[in-house]
Short mmCIF file of C-alpha atoms in Angstrom, two decimals:
data_model
loop_
_atom_site.label_atom_id
_atom_site.label_comp_id
_atom_site.label_asym_id
_atom_site.label_seq_id
_atom_site.Cartn_x
_atom_site.Cartn_y
_atom_site.Cartn_z
CA UNK X 1 -99.16 35.91 48.95
CA UNK X 2 -95.09 34.54 48.86
CA UNK X 3 -91.37 36.98 49.65
CA UNK X 4 -91.00 37.42 45.81
CA UNK X 5 -95.10 38.88 45.57
CA UNK X 6 -94.76 41.44 48.47
CA UNK X 7 -90.57 42.29 46.54
CA UNK X 8 -89.26 41.81 49.84
CA UNK X 9 -85.64 42.16 49.01
CA UNK X 10 -82.38 40.44 51.10
CA UNK X 11 -81.76 42.38 54.16
CA UNK X 12 -85.20 42.54 54.85
CA UNK X 13 -86.19 39.22 53.35
CA UNK X 14 -83.09 37.35 56.63
CA UNK X 15 -84.50 40.33 59.68
CA UNK X 16 -88.03 38.19 59.24
CA UNK X 17 -86.44 35.14 59.51
CA UNK X 18 -84.31 35.88 61.86
CA UNK X 19 -87.86 37.82 64.63
CA UNK X 20 -89.82 34.65 62.75
CA UNK X 21 -87.46 32.20 64.81
CA UNK X 22 -88.03 34.87 68.17
CA UNK X 23 -91.26 35.44 67.78
CA UNK X 24 -93.69 33.23 65.87
CA UNK X 25 -96.36 34.94 63.71
CA UNK X 26 -93.59 38.14 62.54
CA UNK X 27 -93.22 36.91 58.77
CA UNK X 28 -96.82 36.09 58.65
CA UNK X 29 -97.80 39.71 59.70
CA UNK X 30 -95.40 41.45 57.17
CA UNK X 31 -97.41 39.55 54.68
CA UNK X 32 -101.28 40.09 56.01
CA UNK X 33 -102.03 35.87 57.04
CA UNK X 34 -103.28 38.59 60.99
CA UNK X 35 -105.23 35.48 61.50
CA UNK X 36 -101.79 33.03 61.49
CA UNK X 37 -100.16 35.03 62.70
CA UNK X 38 -102.08 35.66 66.21
CA UNK X 39 -102.56 31.88 66.90
CA UNK X 40 -98.98 31.36 66.17
CA UNK X 41 -97.64 34.60 68.30
CA UNK X 42 -100.66 33.09 71.64
CA UNK X 43 -99.56 29.81 70.75
CA UNK X 44 -96.11 30.28 71.63
CA UNK X 45 -96.87 32.89 74.16
CA UNK X 46 -98.24 29.83 76.27
CA UNK X 47 -95.59 27.65 75.80
CA UNK X 48 -92.81 31.15 78.09
CA UNK X 49 -95.19 30.67 80.56
CA UNK X 50 -96.12 27.25 81.71
CA UNK X 51 -92.14 26.93 80.94
CA UNK X 52 -91.02 30.05 83.38
CA UNK X 53 -94.04 28.93 85.32
CA UNK X 54 -93.21 25.47 86.25
CA UNK X 55 -88.97 26.13 86.22
CA UNK X 56 -89.92 29.22 88.70
CA UNK X 57 -92.70 27.47 90.82
CA UNK X 58 -91.50 23.42 90.76
CA UNK X 59 -86.89 23.73 90.68
CA UNK X 60 -88.02 21.45 93.61
CA UNK X 61 -89.88 18.76 91.95
CA UNK X 62 -87.83 19.74 89.16
CA UNK X 63 -85.26 18.01 90.25
CA UNK X 64 -86.72 14.68 91.48
CA UNK X 65 -88.23 14.28 88.18
CA UNK X 66 -85.24 14.32 86.73
CA UNK X 67 -84.37 11.17 88.58
CA UNK X 68 -87.30 8.96 87.05
CA UNK X 69 -86.63 8.09 83.86
CA UNK X 70 -90.29 7.99 82.39
CA UNK X 71 -90.73 10.97 83.45
CA UNK X 72 -86.85 12.41 81.19
CA UNK X 73 -88.49 10.63 78.66
CA UNK X 74 -91.57 12.21 78.57
CA UNK X 75 -90.08 15.67 79.14
CA UNK X 76 -87.25 14.60 76.10
CA UNK X 77 -90.42 13.68 73.39
CA UNK X 78 -92.51 16.67 74.33
CA UNK X 79 -88.97 18.90 74.08
CA UNK X 80 -88.38 17.41 70.37
CA UNK X 81 -92.47 17.85 69.58
CA UNK X 82 -91.23 21.60 70.22
CA UNK X 83 -88.69 22.09 68.36
CA UNK X 84 -90.33 20.17 65.63
CA UNK X 85 -93.08 23.34 65.51
CA UNK X 86 -90.66 25.95 66.16
CA UNK X 87 -88.44 24.41 63.40
CA UNK X 88 -91.48 24.49 61.11
CA UNK X 89 -92.73 28.38 61.79
CA UNK X 90 -89.25 29.31 60.53
CA UNK X 91 -88.71 27.47 57.30
CA UNK X 92 -92.45 28.26 56.90
CA UNK X 93 -92.06 32.13 57.60
CA UNK X 94 -88.70 31.97 55.20
CA UNK X 95 -91.21 30.86 52.50
CA UNK X 96 -93.25 33.15 53.44
CA UNK X 97 -90.56 36.00 52.75
CA UNK X 98 -87.39 34.63 50.11
CA UNK X 99 -86.49 37.80 48.36
CA UNK X 100 -87.00 38.98 45.05
CA UNK X 101 -84.35 39.36 42.36
CA UNK X 102 -81.58 38.52 45.28
CA UNK X 103 -79.70 35.98 42.91
CA UNK X 104 -77.95 32.70 43.50
CA UNK X 105 -75.78 33.99 46.33
CA UNK X 106 -78.87 35.76 47.89
CA UNK X 107 -81.11 33.10 48.53
CA UNK X 108 -78.25 30.54 49.01
CA UNK X 109 -77.48 33.34 52.00
CA UNK X 110 -81.13 32.88 53.35
CA UNK X 111 -81.35 29.19 52.84
CA UNK X 112 -78.40 28.93 55.05
CA UNK X 113 -79.30 31.73 58.01
CA UNK X 114 -83.04 29.16 57.99
CA UNK X 115 -81.25 25.79 58.41
CA UNK X 116 -78.52 27.54 61.31
CA UNK X 117 -81.26 29.04 62.25
CA UNK X 118 -82.98 25.63 62.97
CA UNK X 119 -80.11 24.13 64.19
CA UNK X 120 -80.00 26.63 67.60
CA UNK X 121 -83.55 24.75 67.39
CA UNK X 122 -82.89 21.14 67.31
CA UNK X 123 -79.58 20.58 69.44
CA UNK X 124 -81.06 21.93 73.49
CA UNK X 125 -83.54 18.90 72.04
CA UNK X 126 -81.12 16.41 71.42
CA UNK X 127 -79.18 17.63 73.89
CA UNK X 128 -82.24 16.64 76.26
CA UNK X 129 -82.41 13.76 75.21
CA UNK X 130 -79.04 12.36 75.50
CA UNK X 131 -79.14 13.91 78.68
CA UNK X 132 -82.78 11.42 78.82
CA UNK X 133 -80.91 8.20 78.13
CA UNK X 134 -77.71 8.70 79.86
CA UNK X 135 -80.46 9.43 83.19
CA UNK X 136 -82.11 6.37 82.31
CA UNK X 137 -79.57 4.06 82.02
CA UNK X 138 -77.76 5.53 85.00
CA UNK X 139 -80.57 4.92 87.23
CA UNK X 140 -81.89 1.54 85.79
CA UNK X 141 -77.50 0.74 86.42
CA UNK X 142 -77.60 1.58 90.45
CA UNK X 143 -80.69 2.06 91.32
CA UNK X 144 -82.56 -1.25 92.14
CA UNK X 145 -85.91 -2.32 91.84
CA UNK X 146 -88.61 -1.53 94.88
CA UNK X 147 -88.17 -4.17 97.12
CA UNK X 148 -89.44 -3.58 99.74
CA UNK X 149 -92.73 -3.49 98.64
CA UNK X 150 -94.81 0.05 96.77
CA UNK X 151 -93.33 3.62 98.76
CA UNK X 152 -95.74 5.74 99.48
CA UNK X 153 -95.05 8.80 98.13
CA UNK X 154 -96.85 11.65 100.90
CA UNK X 155 -94.39 9.42 103.16
CA UNK X 156 -91.64 7.71 102.02
CA UNK X 157 -89.77 7.02 105.35
CA UNK X 158 -92.64 5.10 106.51
CA UNK X 159 -92.56 7.72 109.54
CA UNK X 160 -89.26 7.18 110.81
CA UNK X 161 -88.21 10.48 111.78
CA UNK X 162 -84.24 9.73 110.96
CA UNK X 163 -82.70 7.07 108.07
CA UNK X 164 -79.69 5.73 108.32
CA UNK X 165 -77.49 4.87 105.50
CA UNK X 166 -74.21 3.72 105.28
CA UNK X 167 -71.85 5.05 103.52
CA UNK X 168 -68.22 3.17 103.08
CA UNK X 169 -65.45 3.88 101.27
CA UNK X 170 -63.08 0.28 99.43
CA UNK X 171 -60.24 0.18 98.18
CA UNK X 172 -58.86 -3.01 96.37
CA UNK X 173 -55.11 -4.07 94.84
CA UNK X 174 -53.81 -6.58 92.24
CA UNK X 175 -51.62 -8.05 95.32
CA UNK X 176 -54.85 -8.73 97.96
CA UNK X 177 -57.86 -10.50 97.31
CA UNK X 178 -61.26 -8.80 97.29
CA UNK X 179 -62.71 -5.76 98.75
CA UNK X 180 -61.44 -3.85 102.29
CA UNK X 181 -63.88 -1.30 103.62
CA UNK X 182 -61.87 0.75 104.63
CA UNK X 183 -63.93 3.99 105.09
CA UNK X 184 -67.21 3.31 107.75
CA UNK X 185 -69.94 5.88 108.01
CA UNK X 186 -73.48 6.35 108.64
CA UNK X 187 -74.54 8.83 107.71
CA UNK X 188 -77.43 9.42 110.03
CA UNK X 189 -81.08 12.19 108.60
CA UNK X 190 -83.34 13.68 110.27
CA UNK X 191 -85.88 13.36 107.80
CA UNK X 192 -87.75 16.30 109.12
CA UNK X 193 -85.30 19.21 108.64
CA UNK X 194 -82.15 17.55 106.86
CA UNK X 195 -80.32 18.20 109.85
CA UNK X 196 -77.58 14.94 109.03
CA UNK X 197 -75.27 13.72 111.87
CA UNK X 198 -72.08 12.20 110.34
CA UNK X 199 -70.76 8.97 112.76
CA UNK X 200 -67.21 7.26 111.81
CA UNK X 201 -66.21 3.80 112.36
CA UNK X 202 -62.45 2.80 112.11
CA UNK X 203 -61.45 -0.07 109.56
CA UNK X 204 -59.25 -1.99 112.46
CA UNK X 205 -62.18 -2.19 114.92
CA UNK X 206 -61.61 -5.62 116.79
CA UNK X 207 -64.43 -8.59 117.76
CA UNK X 208 -66.60 -6.70 116.40
CA UNK X 209 -70.08 -8.02 117.27
CA UNK X 210 -72.17 -10.23 114.42
CA UNK X 211 -75.97 -9.66 113.96
CA UNK X 212 -78.44 -12.69 115.06
CA UNK X 213 -78.34 -15.53 113.00
CA UNK X 214 -75.76 -17.38 111.07
CA UNK X 215 -73.27 -14.90 111.78
CA UNK X 216 -73.18 -14.99 115.23
CA UNK X 217 -73.31 -17.83 116.26
CA UNK X 218 -69.99 -18.41 113.54
CA UNK X 219 -68.33 -15.77 116.13
CA UNK X 220 -70.38 -15.96 118.90
CA UNK X 221 -67.86 -13.91 121.02
CA UNK X 222 -66.88 -11.44 117.58
CA UNK X 223 -65.56 -11.24 114.18
CA UNK X 224 -62.59 -13.26 114.15
CA UNK X 225 -61.53 -13.41 111.03
CA UNK X 226 -61.07 -15.82 108.30
CA UNK X 227 -57.85 -17.97 109.43
CA UNK X 228 -54.69 -17.06 110.30
CA UNK X 229 -53.80 -14.76 107.64
CA UNK X 230 -56.64 -12.87 108.86
CA UNK X 231 -56.79 -9.73 111.42
CA UNK X 232 -60.52 -10.55 112.37
CA UNK X 233 -60.68 -6.45 111.53
CA UNK X 234 -63.66 -4.25 111.08
CA UNK X 235 -62.44 -4.32 107.18
CA UNK X 236 -63.38 -8.55 106.28
CA UNK X 237 -66.63 -8.01 107.24
CA UNK X 238 -68.24 -7.27 103.87
CA UNK X 239 -65.67 -9.61 101.71
CA UNK X 240 -66.12 -12.54 104.39
CA UNK X 241 -69.85 -12.28 103.13
CA UNK X 242 -68.89 -12.11 100.08
CA UNK X 243 -66.81 -15.42 100.40
CA UNK X 244 -68.72 -17.85 102.96
CA UNK X 245 -72.67 -17.57 101.97
CA UNK X 246 -73.94 -19.47 104.37
CA UNK X 247 -73.47 -16.81 107.34
CA UNK X 248 -76.16 -14.67 105.30
CA UNK X 249 -78.39 -17.21 104.12
CA UNK X 250 -80.34 -16.31 100.55
CA UNK X 251 -79.18 -13.49 100.17
CA UNK X 252 -77.27 -13.31 95.71
CA UNK X 253 -73.70 -12.84 95.24
CA UNK X 254 -72.07 -9.56 95.89
CA UNK X 255 -75.52 -8.39 98.04
CA UNK X 256 -74.60 -10.62 101.22
CA UNK X 257 -71.51 -8.72 101.34
CA UNK X 258 -73.24 -4.44 101.75
CA UNK X 259 -75.75 -7.60 103.90
CA UNK X 260 -73.90 -8.41 106.59
CA UNK X 261 -71.93 -5.20 106.73
CA UNK X 262 -75.57 -2.94 107.48
CA UNK X 263 -76.47 -5.70 110.09
CA UNK X 264 -73.40 -5.02 112.07
CA UNK X 265 -72.82 -1.82 112.07
CA UNK X 266 -75.67 -1.58 113.08
CA UNK X 267 -75.59 -3.17 115.56
CA UNK X 268 -72.17 -1.93 116.98
CA UNK X 269 -74.33 1.47 116.78
CA UNK X 270 -77.49 0.27 117.93
CA UNK X 271 -79.10 2.31 114.63
CA UNK X 272 -81.94 0.33 112.20
CA UNK X 273 -79.65 0.94 109.03
CA UNK X 274 -81.48 0.89 105.77
CA UNK X 275 -80.08 1.02 102.25
CA UNK X 276 -76.41 1.81 102.11
CA UNK X 277 -74.28 2.89 98.85
CA UNK X 278 -70.50 1.77 98.13
CA UNK X 279 -67.92 4.58 96.09
CA UNK X 280 -64.26 2.75 94.80
CA UNK X 281 -62.10 4.62 95.64
CA UNK X 282 -59.79 5.28 92.65
CA UNK X 283 -63.82 5.74 91.11
CA UNK X 284 -64.48 8.25 92.83
CA UNK X 285 -61.08 10.45 91.98
CA UNK X 286 -62.71 10.43 88.28
CA UNK X 287 -65.73 11.74 89.46
CA UNK X 288 -63.73 14.96 91.38
CA UNK X 289 -62.30 14.90 88.06
CA UNK X 290 -65.73 15.17 85.86
CA UNK X 291 -66.94 18.57 88.73
CA UNK X 292 -63.82 19.54 87.43
CA UNK X 293 -62.68 18.92 91.00
CA UNK X 294 -63.65 19.67 95.15
CA UNK X 295 -62.86 23.23 96.95
CA UNK X 296 -61.81 22.23 100.69
CA UNK X 297 -59.62 23.92 103.13
CA UNK X 298 -56.46 21.28 104.19
CA UNK X 299 -55.47 22.12 107.73
CA UNK X 300 -51.70 20.85 107.24
CA UNK X 301 -49.35 19.90 104.53
CA UNK X 302 -50.50 16.09 103.42
CA UNK X 303 -47.87 13.82 101.86
CA UNK X 304 -49.34 11.69 99.46
CA UNK X 305 -48.71 8.73 96.92
CA UNK X 306 -47.02 5.31 97.88
CA UNK X 307 -43.85 6.27 97.83
CA UNK X 308 -44.15 10.29 98.89
CA UNK X 309 -43.24 11.79 94.80
CA UNK X 310 -47.18 13.83 96.07
CA UNK X 311 -47.01 17.05 98.34
CA UNK X 312 -50.42 19.44 99.54
CA UNK X 313 -50.16 22.25 100.67
CA UNK X 314 -51.74 23.55 103.21
CA UNK X 315 -54.43 26.29 102.14
CA UNK X 316 -57.78 26.20 100.79
CA UNK X 317 -57.12 25.24 97.42
CA UNK X 318 -59.35 23.08 95.06
CA UNK X 319 -58.12 19.56 93.96
CA UNK X 320 -58.03 17.37 91.11
CA UNK X 321 -59.33 13.61 91.77
CA UNK X 322 -56.39 12.37 93.02
CA UNK X 323 -55.60 14.94 95.13
CA UNK X 324 -58.96 13.99 96.51
CA UNK X 325 -58.31 10.58 96.52
CA UNK X 326 -55.31 11.22 97.80
CA UNK X 327 -56.92 14.10 100.76
CA UNK X 328 -58.83 11.29 101.82
CA UNK X 329 -56.91 8.30 102.26
CA UNK X 330 -53.21 9.12 103.69
CA UNK X 331 -51.41 8.07 106.83
CA UNK X 332 -48.49 8.74 105.71
CA UNK X 333 -47.19 10.50 109.14
CA UNK X 334 -50.56 10.91 110.28
CA UNK X 335 -52.71 7.68 111.54
CA UNK X 336 -56.53 5.86 109.96
CA UNK X 337 -58.11 8.72 112.53
CA UNK X 338 -56.90 11.47 110.79
CA UNK X 339 -57.48 10.86 107.57
CA UNK X 340 -61.17 9.85 109.17
CA UNK X 341 -61.37 13.38 109.91
CA UNK X 342 -60.74 14.17 106.24
CA UNK X 343 -62.91 12.62 105.04
CA UNK X 344 -65.86 13.88 106.94
CA UNK X 345 -64.76 16.84 105.56
CA UNK X 346 -64.62 15.75 102.09
CA UNK X 347 -67.36 14.60 101.77
CA UNK X 348 -69.68 17.33 103.76
CA UNK X 349 -68.07 19.76 100.17
CA UNK X 350 -68.79 17.46 97.66
CA UNK X 351 -72.22 17.41 99.17
CA UNK X 352 -72.17 21.57 100.15
CA UNK X 353 -70.57 21.84 95.91
CA UNK X 354 -72.99 19.36 94.87
CA UNK X 355 -74.73 22.64 92.22
CA UNK X 356 -77.46 21.76 89.83
CA UNK X 357 -75.70 23.47 87.21
CA UNK X 358 -71.80 21.96 87.86
CA UNK X 359 -74.16 18.27 87.67
CA UNK X 360 -75.76 19.75 84.43
CA UNK X 361 -72.38 20.26 82.55
CA UNK X 362 -71.11 17.79 83.92
CA UNK X 363 -73.27 15.04 83.74
CA UNK X 364 -72.38 13.23 81.31
CA UNK X 365 -68.29 11.63 82.07
CA UNK X 366 -70.29 12.12 85.94
CA UNK X 367 -72.32 9.48 84.62
CA UNK X 368 -70.15 6.60 83.23
CA UNK X 369 -67.45 8.08 86.54
CA UNK X 370 -70.54 7.22 88.21
CA UNK X 371 -71.31 4.15 87.15
CA UNK X 372 -67.46 2.31 87.54
CA UNK X 373 -67.86 3.72 91.00
CA UNK X 374 -70.54 3.65 92.93
CA UNK X 375 -72.66 0.61 93.91
CA UNK X 376 -76.37 0.40 96.38
CA UNK X 377 -79.53 -0.89 97.47
CA UNK X 378 -81.35 2.12 97.04
CA UNK X 379 -84.81 1.96 95.59
CA UNK X 380 -85.87 3.86 92.66
CA UNK X 381 -88.55 4.30 93.86
CA UNK X 382 -87.04 5.83 96.50
CA UNK X 383 -85.35 8.09 94.84
CA UNK X 384 -87.18 11.22 93.91
CA UNK X 385 -87.83 11.65 98.16
CA UNK X 386 -84.22 10.46 98.25
CA UNK X 387 -83.76 14.36 95.77
CA UNK X 388 -86.10 16.06 98.55
CA UNK X 389 -83.99 15.42 101.73
CA UNK X 390 -80.81 15.88 99.86
CA UNK X 391 -81.95 19.71 99.38
CA UNK X 392 -83.15 19.37 103.19
CA UNK X 393 -79.44 18.61 104.22
CA UNK X 394 -77.88 20.94 102.10
CA UNK X 395 -78.99 23.88 104.17
CA UNK X 396 -78.20 22.22 107.73
CA UNK X 397 -74.45 22.18 108.70
CA UNK X 398 -72.97 18.67 108.96
CA UNK X 399 -71.68 17.24 112.61
CA UNK X 400 -69.24 13.72 113.04
CA UNK X 401 -68.49 11.65 115.79
CA UNK X 402 -65.62 9.40 114.86
CA UNK X 403 -65.19 6.64 117.20
CA UNK X 404 -61.24 6.44 117.68
CA UNK X 405 -59.03 6.68 120.03
CA UNK X 406 -58.99 7.75 123.21
CA UNK X 407 -62.35 7.94 122.15
CA UNK X 408 -62.54 4.43 122.02
CA UNK X 409 -59.93 1.66 121.79
CA UNK X 410 -60.29 -0.40 119.28
CA UNK X 411 -58.06 -3.66 120.38
CA UNK X 412 -61.37 -4.11 123.48
CA UNK X 413 -64.24 -1.98 122.64
CA UNK X 414 -67.21 -0.95 125.08
CA UNK X 415 -69.88 -1.58 122.29
CA UNK X 416 -72.48 -0.59 124.86
CA UNK X 417 -70.85 3.08 125.40
CA UNK X 418 -70.42 3.72 121.82
CA UNK X 419 -74.36 2.55 121.05
CA UNK X 420 -75.11 4.97 123.64
CA UNK X 421 -72.89 8.18 122.45
CA UNK X 422 -74.76 7.82 119.10
CA UNK X 423 -78.20 7.50 120.82
CA UNK X 424 -77.27 11.03 122.56
CA UNK X 425 -75.72 11.90 118.88
CA UNK X 426 -78.47 11.74 117.51
CA UNK X 427 -81.42 12.63 120.87
CA UNK X 428 -83.51 16.03 119.97
CA UNK X 429 -81.63 19.20 120.92
CA UNK X 430 -82.98 20.75 124.10
CA UNK X 431 -83.72 23.91 125.77
CA UNK X 432 -85.71 26.92 123.71
CA UNK X 433 -83.97 27.05 121.03
CA UNK X 434 -84.72 24.08 119.32
CA UNK X 435 -83.49 24.31 116.11
CA UNK X 436 -79.85 22.20 113.98
CA UNK X 437 -76.86 23.14 116.16
CA UNK X 438 -73.96 24.58 114.11
CA UNK X 439 -71.47 24.70 116.66
CA UNK X 440 -69.42 21.52 118.52
CA UNK X 441 -71.77 19.99 120.20
CA UNK X 442 -70.58 18.18 124.31
CA UNK X 443 -72.64 15.79 125.09
CA UNK X 444 -71.88 13.94 127.94
CA UNK X 445 -71.59 10.21 129.21
CA UNK X 446 -70.28 7.65 131.32
CA UNK X 447 -66.58 8.09 130.63
CA UNK X 448 -67.08 11.38 130.30
CA UNK X 449 -67.84 14.51 127.80
CA UNK X 450 -67.71 14.05 124.34
CA UNK X 451 -67.63 16.53 121.41
CA UNK X 452 -69.82 16.39 117.60
CA UNK X 453 -67.73 18.44 116.14
CA UNK X 454 -69.00 20.61 112.88
CA UNK X 455 -68.14 19.10 109.77
CA UNK X 456 -65.56 21.53 108.54
CA UNK X 457 -67.58 24.12 108.26
#
């Protein structure tokens, strides 16, 4: 029995069509198809209940699934099935309650409303499918396959109490061949709690000890650079490895630099470094712009720009990508070591403000910028565990320890002292209150007290 048979007017027909889009089976009830209406309503209620249960009870797991291309593709297919069923119900309902004697204008209005309702249902599905495609492309572009053997879901960190990531800020310029790693930071993360300590090494460390093997054979007394025009600083190790395959035998192009730098920095700090992530400074600015800027407290005015054309005034404000870039790299009226402290503040601010809603809203632009800006050796299979660990990190204060003068001498570093302080900084809290320390912490050493600062609040 159709709307024409029942004598539905234009207004009632429009209302029943909209009602059926919101609650399946409404039009079927109006046309006395009670059994079909009951089935449709039951299916919709079960779908809504299932979605709400998944979203509320498994929110953390959903973030982990978002970095797994297979799951994203499966989700897009499920949404496509739901959208197809939903549009079918809308069109079916319209066919049942089409207005009788409404004329051409009335029929056009109800048909147009039906098409609009179907579009409202299909649009989110198309968007989800697009996000799934972008996510899959990003994961395949950035993250390698699992090169280290199978990862056990119950223990992705292989029983390690801490996992160490090398974070590198790379800068290149047309007048300077190669890449200089001007920002070198190790993020040491407690795998159980997420408590994180950032350990910063200055770019101008001299005579850095090389790891055992061909690199140490070439530089038995520490890295001295590549010829008379090279000062032999820490920030040259990456490019030296890329230019000299023999010091990292068996490692392909574009992986030699990260491999040697991980081993070198790990040896300096006395830590096993599993993974690295390198970000291009200019690409970093694009990433900040993609998420709408980053809010940070500028402690004192910062002059920026090659020709001092800009000034970041003191105060708490939202920085654009370009401003954030200069906040993290400017040395005008300051030095490398002040800049290192600001870089830790910037890392902390980005980590705190990277909430899921912001990331989702800007996901496509962020993915495009990320593909140009970041390289890493984190395997795809580790991403779900990494997402869960990142959630823990966000809930804990991030502390930092920068090995800069006067704590060390960059021209004649005390390597034993650096390793001792690293071990002290990462040791479990002492005393009855065994919890993450949010205030600055002082440790002792043969060279006096050293303070670990809470990174920018």
